[in-house]
Amino acid sequence: MPDQPAPSVAPDAPEHDHRPVFDLVAEGDLGLDDHEAIAAMLGLAFSEYDHWYAGARSWAGMQPELRVLGRVGDVVVAHAGLRRQFVTVGETDLLVTAVGMVAVSPILQGTGQGGELLRRVDEGLARLGSRFGLLETGEGVQGFYRRAGWRPLHGVTGHFTAFSADGAGVLVSQDEGWLVREVGSDLAEWPAGDLRWNGQMV
Ligand SMILES: CC(C)(COP(=O)(O)OP(=O)(O)OC[C@H]1O[C@@H](n2cnc3c(N)ncnc32)[C@H](O)[C@@H]1OP(=O)(O)O)[C@@H](O)C(=O)NCCC(=O)NCCS
């Protein structure tokens, strides 16, 4: 058998390493290309809502203040948005970090990138310094978050303004799907009562 020509680049050379590189990026440090790359990925991951993520519009509700980005070269393949805001819980105004637009590019889903993404979200939560991360999700994805330490709020109705990317921002109420991440805190400290965002979620 004739000798095979040696490959010009070793398979383990950096050029062949397509594992995402994760970073925390402040919103003010994103350029137009970044917004376009984020929007392109979110449009693929949330395909029913791809009209929200047109062009460089890389958010659907409240614009984040911090992003977790997983990138392969210039391509965004994993993303989460974080923003501190006060919400009202019962009679208490509570500073939380809202987390949203959590997604992995469809081609990489199921390969562990989502787990890595949530570990980086934890870093972002620690950096922003509020005592609770807060998000809302459908029943089908709750297990993904619960594996990573997020805890459900039972018996809580949340009221928020619908994403105005669709037009009028009307009030929506939801009884299920509220999850909290303790950040040096304890869920037992979470006040009793309904949750009022008084605005859009991230
Ligand atoms: C949800 C999503 C981010 C998960 O990312 P992913 O890369 O597929 O997740 P991973 O492969 O890293 O899985 C991490 C762990 O969560 C589990 N998991 C993943 N998706 C899950 C789901 N829908 N329900 C329950 N568990 C899930 C995995 O089994 C894995 O568990 P393990 O660590 O015990 O093996 C991804 O599927 C996605 O982008 N979906 C579309 C957008 C979306 O729905 N985002 C959430 C909006 S709230």
Coordinates of N, CA and C and ligand atoms in Angstrom, one line a residue:
M1 N 0.8 -1.2 0.0 CA 0.0 0.0 0.0 C 0.9 1.2 0.0
P2 N 0.7 2.2 -0.9 CA 1.5 3.4 -1.0 C 1.4 4.2 0.3
D3 N 2.4 4.9 0.6 CA 2.4 5.8 1.8 C 1.3 6.9 1.5
Q4 N 0.5 7.2 2.5 CA -0.4 8.3 2.4 C 0.3 9.6 2.6
P5 N 0.0 10.7 1.8 CA 0.7 11.9 2.1 C 0.3 12.5 3.5
A6 N 1.3 13.0 4.2 CA 1.0 13.6 5.5 C 0.0 14.7 5.4
P7 N -1.0 14.8 6.3 CA -1.9 15.9 6.3 C -1.1 17.2 6.5
S8 N -1.5 18.3 5.8 CA -0.8 19.5 5.9 C -1.0 20.2 7.3
V9 N -2.1 19.9 7.9 CA -2.4 20.4 9.2 C -2.8 19.3 10.1
A10 N -2.1 19.1 11.3 CA -2.4 18.0 12.2 C -3.9 18.2 12.7
P11 N -4.6 17.0 12.8 CA -6.0 17.1 13.2 C -6.3 17.8 14.5
D12 N -5.2 17.8 15.4 CA -5.4 18.5 16.7 C -4.9 19.9 16.7
A13 N -4.6 20.4 15.5 CA -4.1 21.8 15.5 C -5.2 22.8 15.8
P14 N -4.9 24.0 16.2 CA -6.0 24.9 16.6 C -7.0 25.2 15.5
E15 N -6.5 25.2 14.3 CA -7.4 25.5 13.2 C -8.6 24.5 13.1
H16 N -8.4 23.3 13.7 CA -9.4 22.2 13.6 C -10.2 22.2 14.9
D17 N -9.9 23.1 15.8 CA -10.6 23.1 17.1 C -11.8 24.0 17.0
H18 N -13.0 23.4 16.9 CA -14.2 24.2 16.7 C -15.1 24.3 17.9
R19 N -14.4 24.0 19.1 CA -15.2 24.2 20.3 C -15.4 25.6 20.6
P20 N -16.6 26.0 21.0 CA -16.9 27.4 21.3 C -16.0 28.0 22.4
V21 N -15.7 29.2 22.2 CA -15.0 30.0 23.2 C -16.0 30.9 23.9
F22 N -16.1 30.8 25.2 CA -17.2 31.6 25.9 C -16.6 32.9 26.6
D23 N -17.4 33.9 26.5 CA -17.0 35.2 27.1 C -18.2 35.9 27.7
L24 N -18.0 36.7 28.7 CA -19.0 37.6 29.2 C -18.7 39.0 28.5
V25 N -19.7 39.6 27.9 CA -19.5 40.8 27.2 C -20.5 41.8 27.6
A26 N -20.1 43.0 28.0 CA -21.0 44.1 28.4 C -21.7 44.6 27.1
E27 N -22.9 45.0 27.3 CA -23.7 45.4 26.1 C -23.0 46.6 25.4
G28 N -22.4 47.4 26.1 CA -21.8 48.6 25.5 C -20.5 48.2 24.7
D29 N -20.0 47.0 24.9 CA -18.9 46.6 24.1 C -19.2 45.8 22.8
L30 N -20.5 45.7 22.6 CA -20.9 45.0 21.4 C -21.0 45.9 20.2
G31 N -20.4 45.5 19.0 CA -20.5 46.2 17.8 C -21.7 45.7 17.0
L32 N -21.9 46.4 15.8 CA -23.0 46.0 14.9 C -22.8 44.6 14.5
D33 N -21.6 44.2 14.1 CA -21.4 42.8 13.7 C -21.8 41.8 14.8
D34 N -21.5 42.1 16.0 CA -21.9 41.2 17.1 C -23.4 41.1 17.2
H35 N -24.1 42.3 17.2 CA -25.6 42.2 17.3 C -26.1 41.4 16.1
E36 N -25.6 41.5 14.9 CA -26.1 40.7 13.8 C -25.8 39.3 14.0
A37 N -24.6 38.9 14.5 CA -24.3 37.5 14.7 C -25.2 36.9 15.8
I38 N -25.5 37.7 16.9 CA -26.4 37.2 17.9 C -27.8 37.0 17.4
A39 N -28.3 38.0 16.7 CA -29.6 37.9 16.2 C -29.8 36.7 15.2
A40 N -28.8 36.5 14.4 CA -28.8 35.4 13.4 C -29.0 34.1 14.2
M41 N -28.2 33.9 15.3 CA -28.3 32.6 16.0 C -29.7 32.5 16.7
L42 N -30.1 33.6 17.3 CA -31.4 33.6 18.1 C -32.6 33.3 17.1
G43 N -32.5 33.8 15.9 CA -33.5 33.5 14.9 C -33.6 32.0 14.6
L44 N -32.4 31.4 14.6 CA -32.4 29.9 14.3 C -32.9 29.1 15.5
A45 N -32.5 29.5 16.7 CA -32.8 28.7 17.9 C -34.3 28.9 18.3
F46 N -34.8 30.1 18.1 CA -36.2 30.4 18.3 C -36.9 30.6 17.0
S47 N -37.0 29.6 16.2 CA -37.4 29.8 14.8 C -38.9 30.3 14.7
E48 N -39.7 30.0 15.7 CA -41.1 30.5 15.6 C -41.1 32.0 15.8
Y49 N -40.1 32.6 16.3 CA -40.0 34.0 16.6 C -38.9 34.7 15.9
D50 N -38.5 34.1 14.7 CA -37.4 34.7 14.0 C -37.6 36.1 13.5
H51 N -38.9 36.5 13.4 CA -39.2 37.9 13.0 C -38.8 38.9 14.1
W52 N -38.6 38.4 15.3 CA -38.2 39.3 16.4 C -36.7 39.7 16.1
Y53 N -35.9 38.8 15.6 CA -34.5 39.0 15.5 C -34.0 39.3 14.1
A54 N -34.6 40.4 13.6 CA -34.3 40.8 12.2 C -33.1 41.7 12.3
G55 N -32.2 41.5 11.3 CA -31.0 42.4 11.2 C -30.2 42.4 12.4
A56 N -30.0 43.6 13.0 CA -29.2 43.7 14.2 C -30.0 43.8 15.5
R57 N -31.3 43.5 15.4 CA -32.1 43.5 16.6 C -31.9 42.2 17.4
S58 N -31.0 42.3 18.3 CA -30.5 41.1 19.0 C -31.2 40.9 20.4
W59 N -32.4 41.5 20.6 CA -33.1 41.3 21.8 C -34.6 41.4 21.4
A60 N -35.5 40.9 22.3 CA -36.9 40.8 22.0 C -37.7 41.7 22.9
G61 N -37.3 41.7 24.2 CA -38.0 42.5 25.2 C -37.1 43.6 25.7
M62 N -36.7 43.4 27.0 CA -35.8 44.4 27.6 C -34.4 44.1 27.1
Q63 N -33.6 45.1 26.7 CA -32.3 44.9 26.2 C -31.4 44.4 27.3
P64 N -30.6 43.4 27.2 CA -29.7 43.0 28.3 C -28.6 44.0 28.6
E65 N -28.0 43.9 29.7 CA -26.8 44.7 30.0 C -25.5 43.9 29.9
L66 N -25.6 42.6 29.9 CA -24.5 41.7 29.9 C -24.9 40.4 29.0
R67 N -24.0 40.0 28.2 CA -24.3 38.8 27.4 C -23.2 37.7 27.8
V68 N -23.7 36.5 27.7 CA -22.8 35.4 27.7 C -22.8 34.9 26.2
L69 N -21.6 34.9 25.6 CA -21.5 34.5 24.2 C -20.6 33.4 24.1
G70 N -21.0 32.3 23.4 CA -20.1 31.2 23.0 C -19.9 31.4 21.5
R71 N -18.7 31.5 21.1 CA -18.4 31.8 19.7 C -17.4 30.8 19.1
V72 N -17.6 30.4 17.8 CA -16.6 29.7 17.0 C -16.2 30.7 15.9
G73 N -15.0 31.3 16.1 CA -14.6 32.4 15.2 C -15.6 33.5 15.5
D74 N -16.2 34.1 14.4 CA -17.1 35.2 14.5 C -18.5 34.7 14.7
V75 N -18.8 33.4 14.6 CA -20.1 32.9 14.6 C -20.6 32.7 16.1
V76 N -21.7 33.2 16.5 CA -22.2 33.0 17.8 C -23.0 31.7 17.8
V77 N -22.7 30.8 18.7 CA -23.3 29.5 18.7 C -24.0 29.2 20.1
A78 N -23.8 30.1 21.0 CA -24.5 30.0 22.3 C -24.6 31.4 22.9
H79 N -25.8 31.6 23.6 CA -26.1 33.0 24.0 C -27.0 33.0 25.2
A80 N -26.7 33.9 26.1 CA -27.7 34.3 27.2 C -27.6 35.8 27.4
G81 N -28.7 36.4 27.8 CA -28.8 37.8 28.1 C -29.1 38.0 29.6
L82 N -28.5 38.9 30.2 CA -28.7 39.2 31.6 C -28.9 40.7 31.8
R83 N -29.8 41.0 32.7 CA -30.1 42.4 33.1 C -30.6 42.6 34.5
R84 N -30.0 43.5 35.3 CA -30.5 43.7 36.6 C -31.8 44.6 36.5
Q85 N -32.7 44.3 37.3 CA -33.9 45.2 37.4 C -34.7 44.9 38.7
F86 N -35.4 45.9 39.1 CA -36.3 45.7 40.3 C -37.6 45.1 39.8
V87 N -38.0 44.1 40.5 CA -39.4 43.5 40.3 C -40.1 43.7 41.7
T88 N -41.4 43.6 41.6 CA -42.2 43.7 42.9 C -42.7 42.3 43.2
V89 N -42.4 41.8 44.4 CA -42.9 40.5 44.8 C -43.7 40.7 46.1
G90 N -45.0 40.5 45.9 CA -45.9 40.9 47.0 C -45.8 42.4 47.3
E91 N -45.3 42.8 48.4 CA -45.2 44.2 48.8 C -43.7 44.7 48.7
T92 N -42.8 43.8 48.2 CA -41.4 44.1 48.3 C -40.8 44.4 46.9
D93 N -40.0 45.5 46.8 CA -39.3 45.7 45.6 C -37.9 45.0 45.7
L94 N -37.7 44.1 44.8 CA -36.5 43.2 44.9 C -35.7 43.3 43.7
L95 N -34.4 43.5 43.9 CA -33.4 43.6 42.8 C -33.1 42.1 42.4
V96 N -33.3 41.9 41.1 CA -33.0 40.5 40.6 C -32.2 40.7 39.3
T97 N -31.6 39.6 38.8 CA -31.0 39.7 37.5 C -31.8 38.8 36.6
A98 N -32.5 39.5 35.7 CA -33.3 38.8 34.7 C -32.4 38.1 33.7
V99 N -32.8 36.8 33.4 CA -32.0 36.0 32.4 C -32.9 35.6 31.3
G100 N -32.5 35.8 30.1 CA -33.4 35.4 29.0 C -32.6 35.1 27.7
M101 N -33.3 34.8 26.6 CA -32.7 34.5 25.3 C -31.5 33.4 25.5
V102 N -31.8 32.4 26.3 CA -30.8 31.4 26.5 C -31.0 30.4 25.4
A103 N -29.9 30.2 24.6 CA -30.0 29.3 23.4 C -28.7 28.8 23.0
V104 N -28.7 27.7 22.3 CA -27.6 27.1 21.7 C -28.0 26.9 20.2
S105 N -27.1 27.1 19.3 CA -27.3 26.9 17.9 C -27.9 25.5 17.7
P106 N -28.9 25.3 16.9 CA -29.5 24.0 16.7 C -28.5 22.9 16.4
I107 N -27.5 23.2 15.6 CA -26.6 22.2 15.1 C -25.8 21.7 16.3
L108 N -25.6 22.4 17.4 CA -24.8 22.0 18.5 C -25.7 21.6 19.7
Q109 N -27.0 21.7 19.6 CA -27.8 21.3 20.8 C -27.6 19.8 21.1
G110 N -27.6 19.5 22.4 CA -27.4 18.2 22.9 C -26.0 17.7 23.0
T111 N -25.1 18.7 22.8 CA -23.6 18.3 22.9 C -22.9 18.9 24.1
G112 N -23.7 19.4 25.1 CA -23.1 19.9 26.3 C -22.9 21.4 26.4
Q113 N -23.1 22.1 25.3 CA -22.9 23.5 25.2 C -23.9 24.3 26.1
G114 N -25.1 23.8 26.2 CA -26.1 24.5 27.1 C -25.7 24.5 28.5
G115 N -25.1 23.3 29.0 CA -24.7 23.2 30.3 C -23.5 24.2 30.6
E116 N -22.6 24.2 29.6 CA -21.5 25.2 29.8 C -22.0 26.6 29.8
L117 N -23.0 26.9 28.9 CA -23.6 28.2 28.9 C -24.1 28.6 30.3
L118 N -24.8 27.7 31.0 CA -25.4 28.0 32.3 C -24.4 28.2 33.3
R119 N -23.2 27.5 33.2 CA -22.1 27.8 34.1 C -21.6 29.2 33.9
R120 N -21.6 29.7 32.7 CA -21.1 31.0 32.4 C -22.2 32.0 32.9
V121 N -23.4 31.7 32.8 CA -24.5 32.5 33.3 C -24.3 32.7 34.8
D122 N -23.9 31.7 35.5 CA -23.6 31.8 36.9 C -22.5 32.8 37.2
E123 N -21.5 32.8 36.3 CA -20.4 33.8 36.5 C -21.0 35.2 36.3
G124 N -21.8 35.3 35.3 CA -22.4 36.7 35.0 C -23.3 37.1 36.2
L125 N -24.0 36.2 36.8 CA -24.9 36.5 37.9 C -24.0 37.0 39.1
A126 N -22.9 36.3 39.3 CA -22.0 36.7 40.4 C -21.4 38.1 40.1
R127 N -21.1 38.3 38.9 CA -20.5 39.6 38.6 C -21.5 40.8 38.8
L128 N -22.8 40.5 38.4 CA -23.8 41.6 38.5 C -24.2 41.9 40.0
G129 N -24.1 40.8 40.8 CA -24.2 41.1 42.3 C -25.6 41.1 42.9
S130 N -26.6 40.9 42.1 CA -27.9 40.8 42.7 C -28.0 39.4 43.4
R131 N -28.9 39.2 44.3 CA -29.0 38.0 45.1 C -29.8 36.9 44.5
F132 N -30.5 37.2 43.3 CA -31.3 36.2 42.7 C -31.3 36.4 41.2
G133 N -31.0 35.3 40.4 CA -31.3 35.3 39.0 C -32.8 34.9 38.9
L134 N -33.4 35.3 37.8 CA -34.9 35.1 37.6 C -35.1 34.9 36.1
L135 N -35.9 33.8 35.8 CA -36.3 33.6 34.4 C -37.6 32.9 34.4
E136 N -38.2 32.9 33.2 CA -39.4 32.2 33.0 C -39.2 31.2 31.8
T137 N -39.7 30.0 31.9 CA -39.5 29.1 30.8 C -40.7 28.1 30.7
G138 N -40.8 27.5 29.6 CA -41.8 26.5 29.4 C -41.5 25.2 30.1
E139 N -42.5 24.4 30.3 CA -42.4 23.1 31.0 C -41.3 22.2 30.4
G140 N -41.2 22.2 29.1 CA -40.3 21.3 28.4 C -38.9 21.6 28.6
V141 N -38.5 22.7 29.1 CA -37.1 23.1 29.3 C -36.7 23.3 30.7
Q142 N -37.7 23.1 31.6 CA -37.4 23.3 33.1 C -36.3 22.4 33.6
G143 N -36.3 21.2 33.1 CA -35.3 20.2 33.6 C -33.9 20.6 33.2
F144 N -33.7 21.3 32.1 CA -32.4 21.8 31.7 C -31.9 22.8 32.8
Y145 N -32.8 23.7 33.2 CA -32.3 24.7 34.2 C -32.2 24.0 35.6
R146 N -33.1 23.1 35.9 CA -33.1 22.5 37.3 C -31.8 21.7 37.5
R147 N -31.3 21.1 36.4 CA -30.1 20.3 36.5 C -28.9 21.2 36.9
A148 N -29.0 22.5 36.5 CA -27.9 23.5 36.7 C -28.2 24.3 37.9
G149 N -29.1 23.9 38.8 CA -29.3 24.5 40.1 C -30.4 25.6 40.2
W150 N -31.1 25.8 39.1 CA -32.2 26.8 39.2 C -33.4 26.1 39.9
R151 N -34.1 26.9 40.7 CA -35.2 26.3 41.5 C -36.5 26.9 41.2
P152 N -37.6 26.1 41.2 CA -38.9 26.6 40.8 C -39.6 27.4 41.9
L153 N -40.3 28.5 41.5 CA -41.1 29.2 42.4 C -42.5 28.6 42.3
H154 N -43.0 27.9 43.4 CA -44.3 27.2 43.3 C -45.4 28.2 43.7
G155 N -46.5 28.1 43.1 CA -47.7 28.8 43.5 C -47.6 30.3 43.3
V156 N -46.7 30.7 42.4 CA -46.5 32.2 42.1 C -47.0 32.5 40.7
T157 N -47.9 33.6 40.7 CA -48.3 34.1 39.4 C -47.4 35.3 39.1
G158 N -46.9 35.3 37.9 CA -46.1 36.4 37.4 C -46.8 37.3 36.4
H159 N -46.7 38.6 36.5 CA -47.3 39.5 35.6 C -46.2 40.3 34.9
F160 N -46.3 40.3 33.5 CA -45.3 41.1 32.8 C -45.9 41.6 31.5
T161 N -45.1 42.6 30.9 CA -45.6 43.2 29.7 C -45.1 42.3 28.5
A162 N -46.0 41.9 27.6 CA -45.7 41.1 26.5 C -44.6 41.8 25.6
F163 N -43.7 41.0 25.0 CA -42.6 41.6 24.2 C -43.2 42.5 23.1
S164 N -42.7 43.7 23.2 CA -43.3 44.7 22.2 C -42.8 44.5 20.8
A165 N -41.8 43.6 20.6 CA -41.4 43.3 19.2 C -42.6 42.9 18.4
D166 N -43.7 42.4 19.0 CA -44.9 42.0 18.3 C -45.9 43.2 18.2
G167 N -45.6 44.3 18.7 CA -46.5 45.4 18.6 C -46.9 45.9 20.0
A168 N -48.2 45.9 20.3 CA -48.7 46.5 21.6 C -48.1 45.6 22.8
G169 N -47.7 46.3 23.8 CA -47.2 45.6 25.0 C -48.3 45.5 26.0
V170 N -49.1 44.4 25.9 CA -50.2 44.2 26.9 C -49.7 43.4 28.0
L171 N -50.5 43.4 29.1 CA -50.1 42.7 30.3 C -50.5 41.2 30.2
V172 N -49.5 40.4 30.5 CA -49.7 38.9 30.5 C -49.5 38.4 31.9
S173 N -50.3 37.4 32.3 CA -50.2 36.8 33.6 C -49.9 35.3 33.4
Q174 N -49.0 34.7 34.2 CA -48.6 33.3 34.0 C -48.4 32.7 35.4
D175 N -49.0 31.5 35.5 CA -48.9 30.8 36.8 C -47.8 29.8 37.0
E176 N -47.1 29.5 35.9 CA -46.1 28.4 35.9 C -44.8 28.9 35.3
G177 N -43.7 28.2 35.6 CA -42.5 28.4 34.8 C -41.5 29.4 35.3
W178 N -41.7 29.9 36.6 CA -40.8 30.9 37.2 C -39.7 30.1 37.9
L179 N -38.5 30.5 37.5 CA -37.3 29.8 38.1 C -36.3 30.8 38.7
V180 N -35.7 30.5 39.8 CA -34.8 31.4 40.6 C -33.5 30.7 40.7
R181 N -32.4 31.5 40.6 CA -31.1 31.0 40.9 C -30.6 31.7 42.1
E182 N -30.2 31.0 43.1 CA -29.7 31.6 44.3 C -28.3 32.1 44.1
V183 N -28.0 33.3 44.4 CA -26.6 33.8 44.2 C -26.1 34.3 45.6
G184 N -25.5 33.4 46.4 CA -25.1 33.6 47.7 C -26.3 33.9 48.6
S185 N -27.5 33.4 48.2 CA -28.7 33.7 48.9 C -29.5 32.4 49.1
D186 N -30.7 32.5 49.6 CA -31.4 31.2 49.9 C -32.9 31.5 49.4
L187 N -33.4 30.5 48.7 CA -34.8 30.7 48.2 C -35.8 31.0 49.3
A188 N -35.4 30.6 50.5 CA -36.3 30.9 51.7 C -36.5 32.4 51.9
E189 N -35.5 33.2 51.4 CA -35.6 34.7 51.6 C -36.5 35.3 50.5
W190 N -36.9 34.5 49.6 CA -37.8 35.1 48.5 C -39.1 35.5 49.1
P191 N -39.5 36.7 48.9 CA -40.8 37.2 49.6 C -42.0 36.5 49.0
A192 N -43.0 36.5 49.8 CA -44.3 35.8 49.4 C -45.1 36.8 48.5
G193 N -45.8 36.2 47.6 CA -46.8 37.1 46.8 C -46.5 37.0 45.3
D194 N -47.4 37.6 44.6 CA -47.3 37.6 43.1 C -46.1 38.4 42.7
L195 N -45.6 38.0 41.5 CA -44.4 38.7 40.9 C -44.9 39.7 39.9
R196 N -44.4 40.9 40.0 CA -44.8 41.9 39.0 C -43.5 42.5 38.4
W197 N -43.3 42.3 37.1 CA -42.1 42.8 36.4 C -42.2 44.3 36.2
N198 N -43.4 44.8 36.0 CA -43.6 46.2 35.6 C -42.8 46.5 34.4
G199 N -42.9 45.6 33.4 CA -42.2 45.8 32.1 C -42.0 44.5 31.4
Q200 N -41.2 44.6 30.4 CA -40.9 43.4 29.6 C -39.7 42.6 30.3
M201 N -39.7 41.3 30.0 CA -38.6 40.5 30.5 C -37.5 40.6 29.4
V202 N -36.2 40.1 29.9 CA -35.1 40.0 28.9 C -35.5 38.9 27.9
Ligands
LIG1 C1 -32.4 24.5 25.9 C2 -31.0 24.5 25.2 C3 -30.3 25.8 25.5 C4 -30.2 23.4 25.9 O1 -28.9 23.4 25.3 P1 -28.2 22.0 24.9 O2 -26.8 22.4 24.4 O3 -29.0 21.2 24.1 O4 -28.0 21.4 26.4 P2 -26.9 20.4 26.8 O5 -26.6 19.4 25.8 O6 -25.7 21.1 27.3 O7 -27.6 19.7 28.1 C5 -27.2 20.0 29.4 C6 -28.1 19.1 30.4 O8 -29.4 19.5 30.3 C7 -30.2 18.4 29.8 N1 -31.3 19.0 29.0 C8 -31.1 19.6 27.8 N2 -32.3 20.0 27.3 C9 -33.2 19.6 28.2 C10 -34.6 19.7 28.2 N3 -35.3 20.3 27.3 N4 -35.3 19.2 29.3 C11 -34.6 18.6 30.3 N5 -33.2 18.4 30.3 C12 -32.6 18.9 29.2 C13 -29.3 17.5 29.1 O9 -29.8 16.2 29.1 C14 -28.0 17.6 29.9 O10 -28.1 16.9 31.1 P3 -26.8 16.1 31.7 O11 -25.8 17.2 32.1 O12 -27.4 15.4 32.9 O13 -26.3 15.3 30.6 C15 -31.1 24.2 23.7 O14 -31.8 23.1 23.5 C16 -31.8 25.4 23.0 O15 -31.2 26.4 22.6 N6 -33.2 25.2 22.7 C17 -33.9 26.2 21.9 C18 -34.1 27.5 22.6 C19 -34.7 27.4 24.0 O16 -35.8 26.7 24.2 N7 -34.1 28.0 25.0 C20 -34.6 28.0 26.4 C21 -35.6 29.2 26.5 S1 -36.2 29.4 28.1

